[in-house]
Amino acid sequence: MTKITIGRMSRVIVIGAGMVGLATAWHLQERGYDVTVMDKEGVAAGASWGNAGWLAPAKTIPLSNPSLWRYGPTALLDADAALSMPIRFDPRLWGFLARFMGQATTRAWDATMAALTPIDLEALAAFDELELGGVDAWTRKGPFVIGFEEESQAAGFLREIEGAVRHGQEAPLTPLDDVQSLAPMLSDAITCAYRLDGQRFIEPGPYVEALGRAVEERGGVIRTGAEVVSVNGDSVVLDTGERVETDTVVIATGAWLPALARDHGVRTPVQAGRGYSFSVETEQPAEHSVYLPHHRMACTPYQGRFRIAGTMEFRRPDEPLYPRRIEAIVNQARKVMTGVDLDNRQDEWVGSRPVTPDGRPLVGRTATENVYVAGGHGMWGVVLGPATGKFLAQLIDTGETHPAIRPFDPLR
């Protein structure tokens, strides 16, 4: 149980100022906690900044699926493929990949989808709660446009949507005859398209920055510039040597989570699944999110431009941006887009998303009293962050585990 000190608010240090960490901090404040958020770089400095900003529960599904057995081996030999990893001696990486591929079965996909569905169903309402609570940011509704060059390419996507619906999701999907009416940047190469309703998107960097401001406006402290190097149940130690006392610690450091969580009994590996993105101008304004599953590209309007995101690159989280991965996305985009200035790119970015082998996040109490973790969401940290923060704050405050996070026991 959480340690409460009589005579003052219980203190919590949240390590990590991304969507998950800040949402946890905000909900702890709702429950009366004194919160300090620590991040070595700053708010939204990691995977929370440059992603596609999708709030799409119907697509918040397991990453590992049976198609990997067909696609994965050939992708490693294709420089333009969305899946990429270095061919080098790295036992930890290859061990993770073996476990990840071990989940690429229909049975495992269904088990993980069953585990994700309860929190998927809470995801959008959790954003509404933040905004009603004073977070000065928006979510935007509207159809997602899903495009393919030929009908046969849609089979895998349709199976995924069917699987999400079978597990309890709502995913209104209808054929789209005039794709350019909603997505004028898609060329005539796209001959098969659908519209997916019931989803939303955000501008992720600005949204997370607004959440950070809300935490500070309510009395929270966000400390940057120093790295937490060790965690105890009653304190954290910074790389400066400073020891900061607290009553409770939440580790929400994304792809870097194992460095601090391993000493507290969290043994599930977390691998950086790095995503790349950039923004471009379009001849006609982009108004809706666009998904090109065959080319593994997720696109969304972003501050008057069009953000194009893609790639699942398994490397170490701190490795530099590899321009060849940007080129790979551009090469794919040229096949299916028109009226898009792909040579005048801005905001080129790489971010490390925290991927677990079984596709389930790590959310809950560790083996050390008063130390909790929140991470391992893979590509879904933005959409699941607010709900994760809400239910983890409930656990810290009451000792009760909400059913939506019960499958994510970090000690599994």
Coordinates of C-alpha atoms in Angstrom, one line a residue:
M1 CA 0.0 0.0 0.0
T2 CA 1.0 3.6 -0.5
K3 CA 2.8 5.2 2.4
I4 CA 0.9 8.2 3.7
T5 CA 2.6 10.7 5.9
I6 CA 0.3 12.4 8.4
G7 CA 0.3 16.2 8.3
R8 CA 1.1 16.8 4.6
M9 CA 0.2 15.6 1.2
S10 CA 1.9 12.4 0.1
R11 CA 4.7 13.1 -2.3
V12 CA 5.1 11.3 -5.6
I13 CA 8.0 11.5 -8.1
V14 CA 7.1 10.5 -11.6
I15 CA 10.1 9.8 -13.8
G16 CA 9.3 10.6 -17.4
A17 CA 7.5 13.7 -18.9
G18 CA 5.8 12.0 -21.8
M19 CA 2.1 11.4 -22.2
V20 CA 2.0 8.4 -19.8
G21 CA 4.1 10.1 -17.1
L22 CA 2.2 13.4 -17.2
A23 CA -1.2 11.8 -17.3
T24 CA -0.3 9.8 -14.2
A25 CA 0.9 13.0 -12.5
W26 CA -2.3 14.8 -13.4
H27 CA -4.5 12.1 -12.0
L28 CA -2.4 11.8 -8.9
Q29 CA -3.0 15.6 -8.4
E30 CA -6.7 14.9 -8.8
R31 CA -6.4 12.6 -5.8
G32 CA -4.5 15.2 -3.7
Y33 CA -0.9 14.1 -4.2
D34 CA 2.1 16.5 -4.3
V35 CA 3.8 15.6 -7.6
T36 CA 7.2 16.2 -9.1
V37 CA 7.9 15.0 -12.6
M38 CA 11.5 14.4 -13.5
D39 CA 12.9 14.1 -17.1
K40 CA 16.4 14.4 -18.2
E41 CA 15.4 16.3 -21.4
G42 CA 12.0 17.8 -21.0
V43 CA 8.3 17.5 -21.7
A44 CA 7.4 15.4 -24.8
A45 CA 11.1 14.9 -25.6
G46 CA 10.8 11.3 -26.5
A47 CA 8.2 9.2 -28.4
S48 CA 5.4 11.5 -27.4
W49 CA 6.5 14.3 -29.8
G50 CA 6.8 13.0 -33.4
N51 CA 4.3 10.3 -33.7
A52 CA 1.2 10.4 -35.8
G53 CA -1.0 11.5 -32.9
W54 CA -3.7 8.8 -33.6
L55 CA -6.4 8.2 -31.0
A56 CA -7.6 5.1 -32.7
P57 CA -8.7 2.4 -30.3
A58 CA -9.8 0.2 -33.2
K59 CA -6.2 0.1 -34.4
T60 CA -4.7 -0.2 -30.9
I61 CA -4.0 -3.9 -31.5
P62 CA -1.1 -6.4 -31.0
L63 CA 1.9 -5.6 -33.1
S64 CA 3.0 -9.2 -33.5
N65 CA 0.7 -11.1 -35.8
P66 CA 0.9 -14.2 -38.1
S67 CA 1.8 -12.0 -41.2
L68 CA 5.2 -11.4 -39.7
W69 CA 6.3 -14.9 -40.6
R70 CA 5.7 -13.9 -44.3
Y71 CA 6.7 -10.3 -44.2
G72 CA 9.5 -10.2 -41.6
P73 CA 12.3 -12.2 -43.2
T74 CA 11.9 -10.5 -46.6
A75 CA 11.7 -7.1 -45.0
L76 CA 15.1 -7.5 -43.4
L77 CA 16.6 -7.7 -47.0
D78 CA 14.6 -4.7 -48.3
A79 CA 16.1 -1.3 -47.6
D80 CA 12.7 0.4 -48.1
A81 CA 10.7 -2.0 -45.9
A82 CA 9.0 -0.6 -42.9
L83 CA 10.4 -3.2 -40.6
S84 CA 14.2 -2.7 -40.0
M85 CA 16.8 -4.0 -37.6
P86 CA 20.6 -4.0 -37.7
I87 CA 22.3 -7.2 -38.8
R88 CA 24.9 -7.4 -36.0
F89 CA 25.8 -9.4 -33.0
D90 CA 23.3 -8.3 -30.3
P91 CA 22.1 -11.2 -28.1
R92 CA 19.6 -9.1 -26.2
L93 CA 18.0 -7.8 -29.4
W94 CA 17.9 -11.2 -31.1
G95 CA 16.5 -12.8 -27.9
F96 CA 13.7 -10.1 -27.9
L97 CA 13.0 -10.8 -31.5
A98 CA 12.6 -14.5 -30.9
R99 CA 10.1 -13.9 -28.2
F100 CA 8.3 -11.3 -30.3
M101 CA 8.0 -13.7 -33.2
G102 CA 6.8 -16.4 -30.8
Q103 CA 3.7 -14.2 -30.3
A104 CA 3.0 -14.1 -34.1
T105 CA 0.2 -16.7 -33.9
T106 CA -3.6 -16.3 -34.1
R107 CA -4.0 -17.6 -30.6
A108 CA -1.5 -15.2 -29.1
W109 CA -2.9 -12.3 -31.1
D110 CA -6.4 -13.0 -29.7
A111 CA -5.1 -13.3 -26.2
T112 CA -3.3 -10.0 -26.4
M113 CA -6.3 -8.3 -28.1
A114 CA -8.5 -9.5 -25.2
A115 CA -6.1 -8.0 -22.8
L116 CA -5.9 -4.6 -24.6
T117 CA -9.6 -4.2 -25.3
P118 CA -10.8 -3.1 -21.8
I119 CA -8.3 -0.1 -21.8
D120 CA -9.0 0.6 -25.5
L121 CA -12.6 1.1 -24.6
E122 CA -11.7 3.6 -21.9
A123 CA -9.1 5.5 -24.1
L124 CA -11.2 8.3 -25.7
A125 CA -13.2 9.1 -22.5
A126 CA -9.9 9.6 -20.7
F127 CA -9.0 12.4 -23.1
D128 CA -12.3 14.0 -22.5
E129 CA -11.7 13.9 -18.8
L130 CA -8.4 15.7 -19.2
E131 CA -9.9 18.4 -21.3
L132 CA -13.0 18.8 -19.0
G133 CA -10.5 19.1 -16.1
G134 CA -8.8 22.1 -17.6
V135 CA -6.1 20.7 -20.0
D136 CA -6.0 23.3 -22.8
A137 CA -5.8 21.0 -25.8
W138 CA -8.0 19.4 -28.3
T139 CA -8.8 16.1 -29.9
R140 CA -10.3 16.1 -33.3
K141 CA -12.9 13.6 -34.6
G142 CA -13.2 12.6 -38.2
P143 CA -12.9 9.7 -40.6
F144 CA -9.5 7.9 -41.1
V145 CA -8.9 7.3 -44.8
I146 CA -7.4 3.8 -45.4
G147 CA -5.9 3.3 -48.8
F148 CA -4.6 0.4 -50.9
E149 CA -3.2 0.1 -54.4
E150 CA -5.2 -3.0 -55.0
E151 CA -8.0 -4.8 -53.2
S152 CA -5.8 -7.8 -52.3
Q153 CA -3.6 -5.6 -50.1
A154 CA -6.5 -5.0 -47.8
A155 CA -6.9 -8.5 -46.6
G156 CA -4.6 -8.2 -43.5
F157 CA -6.1 -4.9 -42.5
L158 CA -9.7 -6.2 -42.7
R159 CA -8.7 -9.2 -40.6
E160 CA -7.3 -6.9 -37.9
I161 CA -10.5 -4.7 -37.9
E162 CA -12.6 -7.9 -37.7
G163 CA -10.5 -9.1 -34.8
A164 CA -10.9 -5.8 -32.9
V165 CA -14.7 -5.9 -33.4
R166 CA -14.9 -9.5 -32.4
H167 CA -13.3 -8.6 -29.1
G168 CA -15.7 -5.8 -28.4
Q169 CA -14.5 -2.7 -30.3
E170 CA -16.6 -0.4 -32.4
A171 CA -14.9 0.2 -35.8
P172 CA -17.4 1.6 -38.3
L173 CA -15.7 0.8 -41.7
T174 CA -17.3 1.6 -45.0
P175 CA -15.9 1.5 -48.6
L176 CA -14.9 4.9 -50.0
D177 CA -15.5 5.4 -53.7
D178 CA -14.0 9.0 -54.0
V179 CA -10.9 8.8 -51.9
Q180 CA -9.6 12.2 -53.1
S181 CA -12.6 13.9 -51.6
L182 CA -11.3 13.2 -48.1
A183 CA -7.6 12.7 -48.9
P184 CA -6.5 14.7 -51.9
M185 CA -2.9 13.9 -51.4
L186 CA -3.5 10.3 -52.4
S187 CA -2.8 9.6 -56.1
D188 CA -4.8 7.5 -58.6
A189 CA -2.5 4.6 -57.6
I190 CA -4.9 4.1 -54.6
T191 CA -7.7 2.1 -56.2
C192 CA -9.3 0.6 -53.0
A193 CA -10.1 2.7 -50.0
Y194 CA -12.2 2.7 -46.8
R195 CA -13.3 5.3 -44.2
L196 CA -12.9 4.3 -40.6
D197 CA -15.1 6.3 -38.2
G198 CA -15.2 6.6 -34.4
Q199 CA -11.5 7.6 -34.1
R200 CA -9.7 10.9 -33.4
F201 CA -6.3 12.5 -33.7
I202 CA -4.3 15.1 -31.9
E203 CA -1.1 17.1 -32.5
P204 CA 0.9 15.1 -30.0
G205 CA 3.7 17.5 -29.1
P206 CA 1.5 20.4 -28.4
Y207 CA -1.0 18.2 -26.5
V208 CA 1.6 16.8 -24.2
E209 CA 3.0 20.3 -23.6
A210 CA -0.4 21.5 -22.6
L211 CA -0.7 18.6 -20.2
G212 CA 2.6 19.5 -18.7
R213 CA 1.5 23.1 -18.2
A214 CA -1.7 21.9 -16.5
V215 CA 0.4 19.8 -14.1
E216 CA 2.5 22.9 -13.2
E217 CA -0.5 25.2 -13.0
R218 CA -2.0 22.9 -10.4
G219 CA 1.1 23.1 -8.2
G220 CA 3.2 20.3 -9.7
V221 CA 6.9 20.6 -10.4
I222 CA 8.6 19.5 -13.6
R223 CA 12.4 19.1 -13.2
T224 CA 14.6 18.7 -16.2
G225 CA 18.3 18.6 -16.9
A226 CA 19.3 15.8 -14.6
E227 CA 18.9 12.1 -15.0
V228 CA 17.5 9.7 -12.4
V229 CA 20.1 6.9 -12.1
S230 CA 18.6 4.8 -9.2
V231 CA 15.2 4.4 -7.5
N232 CA 14.4 3.4 -3.9
G233 CA 11.0 3.2 -2.3
D234 CA 11.6 6.4 -0.4
S235 CA 13.9 8.4 -2.8
V236 CA 15.6 8.7 -6.1
V237 CA 19.2 9.5 -6.9
L238 CA 20.2 11.8 -9.8
D239 CA 23.3 11.7 -11.9
T240 CA 24.4 14.9 -10.1
G241 CA 24.6 12.9 -6.8
E242 CA 21.5 14.6 -5.4
R243 CA 19.1 12.4 -3.4
V244 CA 15.5 13.4 -3.5
E245 CA 13.2 12.0 -0.9
T246 CA 9.6 11.0 -1.7
D247 CA 6.9 8.6 -0.6
T248 CA 6.2 7.0 -3.9
V249 CA 7.9 6.6 -7.3
V250 CA 6.5 6.0 -10.7
I251 CA 8.9 4.9 -13.5
A252 CA 7.4 6.0 -16.8
T253 CA 10.6 6.3 -19.0
G254 CA 9.4 4.5 -22.1
A255 CA 12.0 2.5 -24.0
W256 CA 14.5 3.3 -21.1
L257 CA 12.3 1.7 -18.5
P258 CA 14.4 -1.4 -17.8
A259 CA 17.4 0.6 -16.6
L260 CA 15.4 1.7 -13.5
A261 CA 12.8 -1.0 -13.2
R262 CA 15.0 -4.1 -13.5
D263 CA 16.2 -3.8 -9.9
H264 CA 12.6 -3.8 -8.7
G265 CA 11.6 -7.2 -10.1
V266 CA 10.5 -6.1 -13.6
R267 CA 12.0 -8.7 -15.9
T268 CA 9.9 -8.4 -19.1
P269 CA 12.2 -6.9 -21.7
V270 CA 11.4 -3.6 -23.3
Q271 CA 12.8 -3.1 -26.8
A272 CA 13.0 0.3 -28.6
G273 CA 10.8 0.1 -31.7
R274 CA 11.8 3.3 -33.2
G275 CA 9.5 5.3 -35.4
Y276 CA 10.4 8.0 -37.9
S277 CA 8.4 11.0 -39.1
F278 CA 8.6 14.3 -41.0
S279 CA 6.1 16.9 -42.2
V280 CA 5.5 18.2 -45.7
E281 CA 3.4 20.8 -47.5
T282 CA 0.4 19.7 -49.6
E283 CA -1.2 21.4 -52.5
Q284 CA -4.6 21.0 -50.8
P285 CA -4.9 21.2 -47.0
A286 CA -4.9 17.9 -45.1
E287 CA -7.9 17.5 -42.9
H288 CA -8.1 13.8 -42.1
S289 CA -5.7 11.1 -40.9
V290 CA -4.6 8.7 -43.6
Y291 CA -3.4 5.1 -43.2
L292 CA -1.6 3.1 -45.9
P293 CA -1.2 -0.3 -44.3
H294 CA 0.6 -2.0 -47.2
H295 CA 3.3 0.7 -46.9
R296 CA 3.1 1.0 -43.1
M297 CA 2.6 4.7 -43.2
A298 CA 0.4 6.6 -40.7
C299 CA -0.3 10.3 -41.6
T300 CA -2.1 13.1 -40.0
P301 CA -2.6 16.9 -40.3
Y302 CA -0.1 18.7 -38.2
Q303 CA 0.1 22.5 -37.7
G304 CA -1.0 23.3 -41.3
R305 CA 1.2 20.6 -42.8
F306 CA 1.0 16.8 -43.2
R307 CA 2.9 14.5 -41.0
I308 CA 4.0 11.2 -42.5
A309 CA 5.2 8.6 -40.0
G310 CA 6.4 5.1 -40.5
T311 CA 9.0 2.4 -39.8
M312 CA 9.4 -0.1 -36.9
E313 CA 13.1 -0.1 -36.4
F314 CA 14.5 -2.3 -33.7
R315 CA 17.7 -0.6 -32.4
R316 CA 19.0 0.7 -29.2
P317 CA 16.9 3.7 -28.0
D318 CA 19.8 6.2 -28.0
E319 CA 21.1 5.5 -31.5
P320 CA 21.1 8.5 -33.9
L321 CA 18.5 9.1 -36.6
Y322 CA 19.4 7.1 -39.7
P323 CA 18.6 9.1 -42.8
R324 CA 18.1 5.9 -44.8
R325 CA 15.0 5.2 -42.9
I326 CA 13.5 8.7 -43.8
E327 CA 14.4 7.9 -47.5
A328 CA 12.6 4.6 -47.2
I329 CA 9.4 6.3 -46.1
V330 CA 9.8 8.9 -48.9
N331 CA 10.3 6.2 -51.5
Q332 CA 7.1 4.5 -50.4
A333 CA 5.2 7.8 -50.3
R334 CA 6.2 8.7 -53.9
K335 CA 4.3 5.6 -55.1
V336 CA 1.0 6.6 -53.7
M337 CA 0.9 10.4 -53.1
T338 CA 0.5 13.5 -55.3
G339 CA 0.6 17.2 -54.6
V340 CA 3.0 16.6 -51.7
D341 CA 6.4 18.3 -51.5
L342 CA 8.5 15.3 -50.3
D343 CA 11.7 17.1 -51.0
N344 CA 11.0 20.0 -48.6
R345 CA 10.7 18.0 -45.4
Q346 CA 10.6 19.6 -41.9
D347 CA 10.6 18.1 -38.4
E348 CA 12.6 15.0 -39.3
W349 CA 12.4 12.9 -36.2
V350 CA 13.1 9.5 -34.7
G351 CA 11.5 8.3 -31.4
S352 CA 11.9 5.2 -29.4
R353 CA 8.6 3.4 -28.6
P354 CA 8.7 0.8 -25.8
V355 CA 7.8 -2.6 -27.2
T356 CA 7.2 -5.7 -25.0
P357 CA 7.5 -9.2 -26.5
D358 CA 3.9 -10.1 -25.6
G359 CA 2.4 -6.8 -26.7
R360 CA 1.1 -5.9 -23.3
P361 CA 2.1 -2.8 -21.4
L362 CA 3.8 -2.8 -18.0
V363 CA 1.5 -1.0 -15.5
G364 CA 1.4 -1.5 -11.8
R365 CA 3.2 -2.2 -8.6
T366 CA 6.8 -3.6 -8.7
A367 CA 8.4 -5.9 -6.1
T368 CA 9.6 -2.8 -4.1
E369 CA 7.1 -1.1 -1.9
N370 CA 5.9 2.3 -3.2
V371 CA 7.6 1.8 -6.6
Y372 CA 5.4 1.5 -9.7
V373 CA 5.9 1.4 -13.4
A374 CA 3.9 2.6 -16.4
G375 CA 5.3 1.8 -19.8
G376 CA 5.8 -0.8 -22.6
H377 CA 2.8 0.5 -24.6
G378 CA 4.6 0.0 -27.9
M379 CA 3.0 2.3 -30.6
W380 CA 0.1 3.1 -28.3
G381 CA 1.5 5.2 -25.5
V382 CA -0.3 8.3 -26.7
V383 CA -3.8 6.9 -27.1
L384 CA -3.5 4.7 -23.9
G385 CA -1.6 7.2 -21.8
P386 CA -4.4 9.1 -20.2
A387 CA -6.4 5.9 -19.3
T388 CA -3.1 4.4 -18.0
G389 CA -2.4 7.4 -15.8
K390 CA -6.0 7.4 -14.4
F391 CA -6.0 3.7 -13.4
L392 CA -2.4 3.7 -12.1
A393 CA -3.3 6.7 -9.9
Q394 CA -6.3 4.8 -8.6
L395 CA -4.0 1.8 -7.7
I396 CA -1.5 4.0 -6.0
D397 CA -4.2 5.8 -4.0
T398 CA -6.5 3.0 -3.1
G399 CA -4.5 -0.2 -3.6
E400 CA -7.2 -1.4 -6.0
T401 CA -6.3 -2.6 -9.5
H402 CA -8.8 -1.5 -12.1
P403 CA -9.7 -4.4 -14.5
A404 CA -8.4 -2.5 -17.5
I405 CA -4.8 -2.7 -16.3
R406 CA -4.9 -6.0 -14.5
P407 CA -3.5 -7.9 -17.6
F408 CA -0.4 -5.5 -17.5
D409 CA 1.1 -6.7 -14.2
P410 CA 4.8 -5.7 -14.5
L411 CA 5.9 -8.7 -12.5
R412 CA 4.4 -11.3 -14.9

